[in-house]
Amino acid sequence: MALISKAQHARAPSSSKLETLDDILDRYRNSPEFKGLADSTQRDYRLWLDRVSSKFGSAPIDAFQDQRMRTEIIDWRNTWADQPRSADKASVTMATVLGWAQGEGLVSVNIAAGIRQLHHVNKSDQVWETRHWEAMQASKDAAGRSLYTDHLDRALRLASLTGLRLGDLVRLTWNDVGDKAIILTTRKRKGRAIIPILPDLRSLLDSIGRGEGEVLRNSRGKPWTESGLGSVFQKAKPEGFDRTMHDLRGTYATWLAMRGLTDDEIARTIGWTAKRISEIRARYVDEARVVVSMVERLSA
């Protein structure tokens, strides 16, 4: 941290209220951009904003207009090198804050922009297959009792047939459910989602039974909370289970592709790029059709 110390000693007295990175962090926390984020995103960011403050908060703003500070940020990021997701959160948070500060005219450059990420994953592989559903359904506790309840099953099925994120899933109400489509404003992107109600989804909604308020309920008949549903899912996951609830969005994309929707149509529905949809199609839809065609030819 020699660079920070040097900048602190060299800093001339200033009448400006914004002198250190902590001042920028405080201003960012109170900004419309931050307050407009989803509650879950804000909670996640607060954790990392506090970590940024603990490491760099007392440093003068001028230090973050010196490209040499980029190395300091990368070194700090690398303290989580054995946890690549956390490491990337560190550098992304710095880039987000400094990018916002640049947009506000508080710094002239975002020195954390474009720091390479350590965690890489092929999202086209993250789709629930039959084996994943079977593993969840067979999940039991130490006493042999099933951990896969009807209430959890409804939630997971609804996620796989709508592509909704967890936060939107638990706040989906019957007022959002029309005759032909589910229409709601998504919490993360603030855009309008229009989800076609195809026969499988209609059958699930009919089995739940139309009511008032939220569509999904827990075992006590109360609306699920995001943390509550997430916790029940985590407890029900069998050991070694390699899928998340978020992966059901990819499952939904695959389901739509199998029913003939184009990549552009699916992309508009789920909010992903057509390129990402095409990767999922190549991995799961086209591959499956090749296998089926081959079996039919060999069996003729």
mmCIF file of C-alpha atoms in Angstrom:
data_model
loop_
_atom_site.group_PDB
_atom_site.id
_atom_site.type_symbol
_atom_site.label_atom_id
_atom_site.label_comp_id
_atom_site.label_asym_id
_atom_site.label_seq_id
_atom_site.Cartn_x
_atom_site.Cartn_y
_atom_site.Cartn_z
ATOM 1 C CA MET A 1 0.000 0.000 0.000
ATOM 2 C CA ALA A 2 2.998 2.312 -0.514
ATOM 3 C CA LEU A 3 1.202 4.175 -3.276
ATOM 4 C CA ILE A 4 -1.708 5.030 -0.982
ATOM 5 C CA SER A 5 0.613 6.230 1.787
ATOM 6 C CA LYS A 6 2.538 8.418 -0.667
ATOM 7 C CA ALA A 7 -0.662 9.963 -1.999
ATOM 8 C CA GLN A 8 -1.978 10.608 1.509
ATOM 9 C CA HIS A 9 1.135 12.540 2.475
ATOM 10 C CA ALA A 10 1.220 14.472 -0.777
ATOM 11 C CA ARG A 11 -2.408 15.520 -0.676
ATOM 12 C CA ALA A 12 -2.905 19.231 -0.225
ATOM 13 C CA PRO A 13 -5.629 20.494 2.125
ATOM 14 C CA SER A 14 -8.953 20.680 0.299
ATOM 15 C CA SER A 15 -12.302 22.213 1.091
ATOM 16 C CA SER A 16 -14.049 19.504 -0.911
ATOM 17 C CA LYS A 17 -16.239 17.134 1.055
ATOM 18 C CA LEU A 18 -15.158 14.279 -1.196
ATOM 19 C CA GLU A 19 -11.579 13.457 -0.262
ATOM 20 C CA THR A 20 -11.290 9.708 0.259
ATOM 21 C CA LEU A 21 -12.700 6.589 -1.351
ATOM 22 C CA ASP A 22 -14.978 6.241 1.685
ATOM 23 C CA ASP A 23 -16.606 9.525 0.664
ATOM 24 C CA ILE A 24 -17.296 8.080 -2.776
ATOM 25 C CA LEU A 25 -18.591 4.833 -1.261
ATOM 26 C CA ASP A 26 -21.007 6.753 0.983
ATOM 27 C CA ARG A 27 -22.240 8.800 -1.955
ATOM 28 C CA TYR A 28 -22.684 5.655 -4.070
ATOM 29 C CA ARG A 29 -24.701 3.921 -1.317
ATOM 30 C CA ASN A 30 -27.096 6.890 -1.311
ATOM 31 C CA SER A 31 -27.288 7.210 -5.094
ATOM 32 C CA PRO A 32 -30.433 6.530 -7.147
ATOM 33 C CA GLU A 33 -28.438 3.926 -9.081
ATOM 34 C CA PHE A 34 -27.715 1.904 -5.944
ATOM 35 C CA LYS A 35 -31.181 2.337 -4.456
ATOM 36 C CA GLY A 36 -32.667 1.182 -7.745
ATOM 37 C CA LEU A 37 -31.008 -2.226 -7.448
ATOM 38 C CA ALA A 38 -32.960 -5.247 -6.261
ATOM 39 C CA ASP A 39 -32.893 -5.779 -2.473
ATOM 40 C CA SER A 40 -30.860 -8.973 -2.810
ATOM 41 C CA THR A 41 -28.338 -7.205 -5.055
ATOM 42 C CA GLN A 42 -28.054 -4.349 -2.583
ATOM 43 C CA ARG A 43 -27.351 -6.791 0.260
ATOM 44 C CA ASP A 44 -24.633 -8.468 -1.767
ATOM 45 C CA TYR A 45 -23.086 -5.145 -2.767
ATOM 46 C CA ARG A 46 -23.114 -3.815 0.811
ATOM 47 C CA LEU A 47 -20.973 -6.737 1.941
ATOM 48 C CA TRP A 48 -18.391 -6.001 -0.743
ATOM 49 C CA LEU A 49 -18.602 -2.235 -0.358
ATOM 50 C CA ASP A 50 -17.717 -2.740 3.311
ATOM 51 C CA ARG A 51 -14.746 -4.899 2.309
ATOM 52 C CA VAL A 52 -13.607 -2.248 -0.171
ATOM 53 C CA SER A 53 -13.907 0.356 2.565
ATOM 54 C CA SER A 54 -11.902 -1.743 5.011
ATOM 55 C CA LYS A 55 -9.052 -2.092 2.502
ATOM 56 C CA PHE A 56 -9.064 1.175 0.558
ATOM 57 C CA GLY A 57 -11.539 3.507 2.273
ATOM 58 C CA SER A 58 -9.025 5.920 3.793
ATOM 59 C CA ALA A 59 -7.104 6.360 0.530
ATOM 60 C CA PRO A 60 -7.450 9.737 -1.216
ATOM 61 C CA ILE A 61 -9.505 9.861 -4.374
ATOM 62 C CA ASP A 62 -6.485 10.938 -6.421
ATOM 63 C CA ALA A 63 -4.847 7.562 -5.752
ATOM 64 C CA PHE A 64 -7.579 5.926 -7.851
ATOM 65 C CA GLN A 65 -6.662 8.011 -10.886
ATOM 66 C CA ASP A 66 -3.198 6.478 -10.948
ATOM 67 C CA GLN A 67 -2.945 3.309 -13.057
ATOM 68 C CA ARG A 68 -0.490 1.846 -10.543
ATOM 69 C CA MET A 69 -3.410 1.447 -8.142
ATOM 70 C CA ARG A 70 -4.833 -1.136 -10.529
ATOM 71 C CA THR A 71 -2.073 -3.494 -9.369
ATOM 72 C CA GLU A 72 -3.046 -2.870 -5.741
ATOM 73 C CA ILE A 73 -6.650 -3.799 -6.583
ATOM 74 C CA ILE A 74 -5.589 -6.969 -8.396
ATOM 75 C CA ASP A 75 -3.351 -7.990 -5.465
ATOM 76 C CA TRP A 76 -6.297 -7.493 -3.105
ATOM 77 C CA ARG A 77 -8.548 -9.471 -5.446
ATOM 78 C CA ASN A 78 -6.015 -12.293 -5.447
ATOM 79 C CA THR A 79 -6.365 -12.811 -1.690
ATOM 80 C CA TRP A 80 -9.513 -14.746 -2.688
ATOM 81 C CA ALA A 81 -7.753 -16.650 -5.482
ATOM 82 C CA ASP A 82 -8.849 -19.970 -3.959
ATOM 83 C CA GLN A 83 -12.474 -18.728 -4.194
ATOM 84 C CA PRO A 84 -12.693 -17.452 -7.797
ATOM 85 C CA ARG A 85 -16.295 -16.240 -7.508
ATOM 86 C CA SER A 86 -15.431 -14.142 -4.454
ATOM 87 C CA ALA A 87 -12.274 -12.845 -6.118
ATOM 88 C CA ASP A 88 -14.302 -11.688 -9.103
ATOM 89 C CA LYS A 89 -16.848 -10.036 -6.805
ATOM 90 C CA ALA A 90 -14.004 -7.989 -5.333
ATOM 91 C CA SER A 91 -12.769 -6.629 -8.667
ATOM 92 C CA VAL A 92 -16.279 -6.204 -10.109
ATOM 93 C CA THR A 93 -17.353 -4.162 -7.069
ATOM 94 C CA MET A 94 -14.342 -1.885 -7.466
ATOM 95 C CA ALA A 95 -15.060 -1.490 -11.178
ATOM 96 C CA THR A 96 -18.728 -0.732 -10.471
ATOM 97 C CA VAL A 97 -18.000 1.937 -7.871
ATOM 98 C CA LEU A 98 -15.240 3.613 -9.858
ATOM 99 C CA GLY A 99 -17.317 3.416 -13.048
ATOM 100 C CA TRP A 100 -20.156 5.153 -11.246
ATOM 101 C CA ALA A 101 -17.728 7.762 -9.850
ATOM 102 C CA GLN A 102 -16.376 8.383 -13.348
ATOM 103 C CA GLY A 103 -19.899 8.946 -14.617
ATOM 104 C CA GLU A 104 -20.458 11.447 -11.807
ATOM 105 C CA GLY A 105 -17.282 13.317 -12.688
ATOM 106 C CA LEU A 106 -15.560 12.361 -9.421
ATOM 107 C CA VAL A 107 -12.682 10.540 -11.128
ATOM 108 C CA SER A 108 -11.407 10.846 -14.678
ATOM 109 C CA VAL A 109 -10.751 7.144 -15.283
ATOM 110 C CA ASN A 110 -11.996 3.758 -14.050
ATOM 111 C CA ILE A 111 -8.742 1.962 -13.284
ATOM 112 C CA ALA A 112 -10.577 -1.244 -12.273
ATOM 113 C CA ALA A 113 -12.382 -1.632 -15.590
ATOM 114 C CA GLY A 114 -11.649 -4.816 -17.520
ATOM 115 C CA ILE A 115 -9.792 -6.729 -14.814
ATOM 116 C CA ARG A 116 -9.806 -10.342 -15.993
ATOM 117 C CA GLN A 117 -12.108 -12.660 -14.090
ATOM 118 C CA LEU A 118 -10.832 -15.814 -12.422
ATOM 119 C CA HIS A 119 -14.047 -17.799 -12.503
ATOM 120 C CA HIS A 120 -15.154 -19.240 -15.819
ATOM 121 C CA VAL A 121 -18.183 -21.401 -16.430
ATOM 122 C CA ASN A 122 -19.935 -22.604 -19.547
ATOM 123 C CA LYS A 123 -23.497 -21.552 -18.836
ATOM 124 C CA SER A 124 -24.772 -23.613 -21.758
ATOM 125 C CA ASP A 125 -24.132 -26.707 -19.619
ATOM 126 C CA GLN A 126 -26.264 -25.518 -16.714
ATOM 127 C CA VAL A 127 -29.580 -27.206 -17.517
ATOM 128 C CA TRP A 128 -31.604 -29.554 -15.330
ATOM 129 C CA GLU A 129 -31.888 -32.970 -16.934
ATOM 130 C CA THR A 130 -34.071 -35.932 -15.926
ATOM 131 C CA ARG A 131 -31.355 -37.197 -13.589
ATOM 132 C CA HIS A 132 -31.421 -33.944 -11.624
ATOM 133 C CA TRP A 133 -35.179 -34.087 -11.060
ATOM 134 C CA GLU A 134 -34.928 -37.734 -10.039
ATOM 135 C CA ALA A 135 -32.111 -36.953 -7.595
ATOM 136 C CA MET A 136 -34.155 -34.184 -5.958
ATOM 137 C CA GLN A 137 -37.261 -36.367 -5.716
ATOM 138 C CA ALA A 138 -35.257 -39.133 -4.030
ATOM 139 C CA SER A 139 -33.638 -36.797 -1.488
ATOM 140 C CA LYS A 140 -34.164 -37.908 2.136
ATOM 141 C CA ASP A 141 -32.965 -36.823 5.568
ATOM 142 C CA ALA A 142 -31.054 -39.014 8.037
ATOM 143 C CA ALA A 143 -34.316 -40.540 9.277
ATOM 144 C CA GLY A 144 -35.373 -41.510 5.769
ATOM 145 C CA ARG A 145 -38.011 -38.781 5.426
ATOM 146 C CA SER A 146 -38.392 -37.135 2.036
ATOM 147 C CA LEU A 147 -36.929 -33.638 1.776
ATOM 148 C CA TYR A 148 -38.657 -32.994 -1.525
ATOM 149 C CA THR A 149 -42.043 -31.563 -0.567
ATOM 150 C CA ASP A 150 -44.973 -30.766 -2.833
ATOM 151 C CA HIS A 151 -44.464 -27.073 -2.074
ATOM 152 C CA LEU A 152 -40.848 -27.187 -3.210
ATOM 153 C CA ASP A 153 -41.799 -29.213 -6.292
ATOM 154 C CA ARG A 154 -44.347 -26.594 -7.358
ATOM 155 C CA ALA A 155 -41.775 -23.835 -6.988
ATOM 156 C CA LEU A 156 -39.114 -25.654 -9.006
ATOM 157 C CA ARG A 157 -41.591 -26.667 -11.704
ATOM 158 C CA LEU A 158 -42.879 -23.123 -11.991
ATOM 159 C CA ALA A 159 -39.302 -21.847 -12.298
ATOM 160 C CA SER A 160 -38.567 -24.361 -15.062
ATOM 161 C CA LEU A 161 -41.723 -23.394 -16.983
ATOM 162 C CA THR A 162 -41.373 -19.612 -16.668
ATOM 163 C CA GLY A 163 -37.625 -18.921 -16.481
ATOM 164 C CA LEU A 164 -38.248 -16.459 -13.647
ATOM 165 C CA ARG A 165 -35.457 -15.556 -11.262
ATOM 166 C CA LEU A 166 -35.973 -16.513 -7.628
ATOM 167 C CA GLY A 167 -36.921 -12.981 -6.571
ATOM 168 C CA ASP A 168 -39.588 -12.688 -9.284
ATOM 169 C CA LEU A 169 -40.797 -16.239 -8.710
ATOM 170 C CA VAL A 170 -41.757 -15.693 -5.071
ATOM 171 C CA ARG A 171 -43.520 -12.384 -5.747
ATOM 172 C CA LEU A 172 -45.494 -13.624 -8.756
ATOM 173 C CA THR A 173 -49.203 -13.023 -8.052
ATOM 174 C CA TRP A 174 -52.357 -14.309 -9.651
ATOM 175 C CA ASN A 175 -52.978 -10.796 -10.973
ATOM 176 C CA ASP A 176 -49.898 -11.331 -13.166
ATOM 177 C CA VAL A 177 -51.378 -14.514 -14.641
ATOM 178 C CA GLY A 178 -53.601 -13.965 -17.666
ATOM 179 C CA ASP A 179 -55.345 -16.321 -20.047
ATOM 180 C CA LYS A 180 -52.500 -16.468 -22.568
ATOM 181 C CA ALA A 181 -49.460 -15.140 -20.738
ATOM 182 C CA ILE A 182 -47.864 -14.174 -17.458
ATOM 183 C CA ILE A 183 -46.990 -10.481 -17.580
ATOM 184 C CA LEU A 184 -44.940 -8.787 -14.876
ATOM 185 C CA THR A 185 -42.187 -6.246 -14.351
ATOM 186 C CA THR A 186 -38.999 -8.047 -13.413
ATOM 187 C CA ARG A 187 -37.271 -6.821 -10.310
ATOM 188 C CA LYS A 188 -33.682 -6.987 -11.520
ATOM 189 C CA ARG A 189 -33.920 -5.356 -14.936
ATOM 190 C CA LYS A 190 -37.189 -3.443 -14.415
ATOM 191 C CA GLY A 191 -38.349 -4.700 -17.799
ATOM 192 C CA ARG A 192 -41.681 -6.282 -18.683
ATOM 193 C CA ALA A 193 -41.565 -10.061 -18.959
ATOM 194 C CA ILE A 194 -44.209 -11.711 -21.165
ATOM 195 C CA ILE A 195 -44.199 -15.452 -20.584
ATOM 196 C CA PRO A 196 -46.466 -17.542 -22.813
ATOM 197 C CA ILE A 197 -48.718 -19.964 -20.968
ATOM 198 C CA LEU A 198 -48.178 -23.178 -22.897
ATOM 199 C CA PRO A 199 -50.064 -26.385 -21.978
ATOM 200 C CA ASP A 200 -47.490 -27.663 -19.445
ATOM 201 C CA LEU A 201 -47.491 -24.343 -17.603
ATOM 202 C CA ARG A 202 -51.286 -24.111 -17.732
ATOM 203 C CA SER A 203 -51.550 -27.599 -16.263
ATOM 204 C CA LEU A 204 -49.230 -26.647 -13.383
ATOM 205 C CA LEU A 205 -51.117 -23.428 -12.656
ATOM 206 C CA ASP A 206 -54.433 -25.307 -12.681
ATOM 207 C CA SER A 207 -53.022 -27.893 -10.251
ATOM 208 C CA ILE A 208 -51.994 -25.115 -7.864
ATOM 209 C CA GLY A 209 -55.470 -23.607 -8.064
ATOM 210 C CA ARG A 210 -56.127 -19.936 -8.686
ATOM 211 C CA GLY A 211 -56.368 -17.833 -5.562
ATOM 212 C CA GLU A 212 -55.532 -14.408 -4.210
ATOM 213 C CA GLY A 213 -52.085 -12.902 -3.830
ATOM 214 C CA GLU A 214 -48.878 -14.824 -4.441
ATOM 215 C CA VAL A 215 -49.030 -17.957 -6.590
ATOM 216 C CA LEU A 216 -46.500 -19.954 -4.558
ATOM 217 C CA ARG A 217 -47.028 -20.828 -0.887
ATOM 218 C CA ASN A 218 -44.945 -22.692 1.652
ATOM 219 C CA SER A 219 -46.093 -25.570 3.868
ATOM 220 C CA ARG A 220 -47.746 -23.100 6.260
ATOM 221 C CA GLY A 221 -49.817 -21.572 3.480
ATOM 222 C CA LYS A 222 -47.788 -18.361 3.574
ATOM 223 C CA PRO A 223 -46.079 -16.754 0.568
ATOM 224 C CA TRP A 224 -42.501 -17.911 0.128
ATOM 225 C CA THR A 225 -39.748 -15.438 0.860
ATOM 226 C CA GLU A 226 -36.692 -15.456 -1.368
ATOM 227 C CA SER A 227 -34.444 -16.582 1.479
ATOM 228 C CA GLY A 228 -36.992 -19.137 2.696
ATOM 229 C CA LEU A 229 -37.357 -20.903 -0.645
ATOM 230 C CA GLY A 230 -33.623 -20.743 -1.239
ATOM 231 C CA SER A 231 -32.944 -22.287 2.164
ATOM 232 C CA VAL A 232 -35.434 -25.133 1.665
ATOM 233 C CA PHE A 233 -33.900 -25.886 -1.721
ATOM 234 C CA GLN A 234 -30.391 -25.969 -0.257
ATOM 235 C CA LYS A 235 -31.481 -28.356 2.518
ATOM 236 C CA ALA A 236 -33.228 -30.648 0.045
ATOM 237 C CA LYS A 237 -30.294 -30.885 -2.387
ATOM 238 C CA PRO A 238 -28.661 -34.326 -2.242
ATOM 239 C CA GLU A 239 -24.912 -34.547 -1.749
ATOM 240 C CA GLY A 240 -22.997 -33.788 -4.938
ATOM 241 C CA PHE A 241 -25.977 -32.126 -6.652
ATOM 242 C CA ASP A 242 -24.502 -29.933 -9.391
ATOM 243 C CA ARG A 243 -27.358 -27.594 -10.302
ATOM 244 C CA THR A 244 -28.834 -24.424 -8.793
ATOM 245 C CA MET A 245 -32.297 -22.908 -8.914
ATOM 246 C CA HIS A 246 -30.937 -20.254 -11.257
ATOM 247 C CA ASP A 247 -30.046 -23.013 -13.714
ATOM 248 C CA LEU A 248 -33.763 -23.562 -14.250
ATOM 249 C CA ARG A 249 -33.665 -20.498 -16.499
ATOM 250 C CA GLY A 250 -31.527 -22.473 -18.917
ATOM 251 C CA THR A 251 -33.922 -25.375 -18.519
ATOM 252 C CA TYR A 252 -36.780 -23.087 -19.541
ATOM 253 C CA ALA A 253 -34.828 -21.892 -22.590
ATOM 254 C CA THR A 254 -34.301 -25.521 -23.616
ATOM 255 C CA TRP A 255 -37.979 -26.297 -23.076
ATOM 256 C CA LEU A 256 -38.992 -23.426 -25.384
ATOM 257 C CA ALA A 257 -36.459 -24.491 -28.009
ATOM 258 C CA MET A 258 -37.848 -28.030 -28.011
ATOM 259 C CA ARG A 259 -41.245 -26.546 -28.768
ATOM 260 C CA GLY A 260 -40.031 -24.723 -31.844
ATOM 261 C CA LEU A 261 -39.380 -21.157 -30.719
ATOM 262 C CA THR A 262 -36.504 -19.383 -32.447
ATOM 263 C CA ASP A 263 -33.402 -18.176 -30.610
ATOM 264 C CA ASP A 264 -34.553 -14.551 -30.957
ATOM 265 C CA GLU A 265 -38.015 -15.350 -29.572
ATOM 266 C CA ILE A 266 -36.533 -17.183 -26.583
ATOM 267 C CA ALA A 267 -34.008 -14.413 -25.995
ATOM 268 C CA ARG A 268 -36.783 -11.810 -25.837
ATOM 269 C CA THR A 269 -38.758 -13.945 -23.403
ATOM 270 C CA ILE A 270 -35.950 -14.836 -21.011
ATOM 271 C CA GLY A 271 -33.813 -11.720 -21.347
ATOM 272 C CA TRP A 272 -30.637 -13.441 -22.628
ATOM 273 C CA THR A 273 -28.778 -12.937 -25.898
ATOM 274 C CA ALA A 274 -29.643 -15.033 -28.933
ATOM 275 C CA LYS A 275 -26.014 -16.229 -28.961
ATOM 276 C CA ARG A 276 -26.370 -17.683 -25.477
ATOM 277 C CA ILE A 277 -29.620 -19.379 -26.453
ATOM 278 C CA SER A 278 -27.949 -20.883 -29.509
ATOM 279 C CA GLU A 279 -25.238 -22.398 -27.261
ATOM 280 C CA ILE A 280 -27.887 -24.081 -25.119
ATOM 281 C CA ARG A 281 -29.730 -25.254 -28.237
ATOM 282 C CA ALA A 282 -26.557 -26.811 -29.659
ATOM 283 C CA ARG A 283 -25.759 -28.559 -26.378
ATOM 284 C CA TYR A 284 -29.187 -29.932 -25.468
ATOM 285 C CA VAL A 285 -31.760 -29.567 -28.243
ATOM 286 C CA ASP A 286 -29.890 -30.262 -31.480
ATOM 287 C CA GLU A 287 -27.802 -32.984 -29.807
ATOM 288 C CA ALA A 288 -30.946 -34.743 -28.574
ATOM 289 C CA ARG A 289 -32.542 -34.592 -32.019
ATOM 290 C CA VAL A 290 -29.432 -36.111 -33.616
ATOM 291 C CA VAL A 291 -29.537 -39.023 -31.151
ATOM 292 C CA VAL A 292 -33.269 -39.604 -31.690
ATOM 293 C CA SER A 293 -32.846 -39.511 -35.477
ATOM 294 C CA MET A 294 -29.946 -41.943 -35.288
ATOM 295 C CA VAL A 295 -31.917 -44.411 -33.158
ATOM 296 C CA GLU A 296 -34.900 -44.201 -35.529
ATOM 297 C CA ARG A 297 -32.698 -44.916 -38.570
ATOM 298 C CA LEU A 298 -30.884 -47.823 -36.908
ATOM 299 C CA SER A 299 -34.151 -49.298 -35.663
ATOM 300 C CA ALA A 300 -35.869 -49.175 -39.074
#
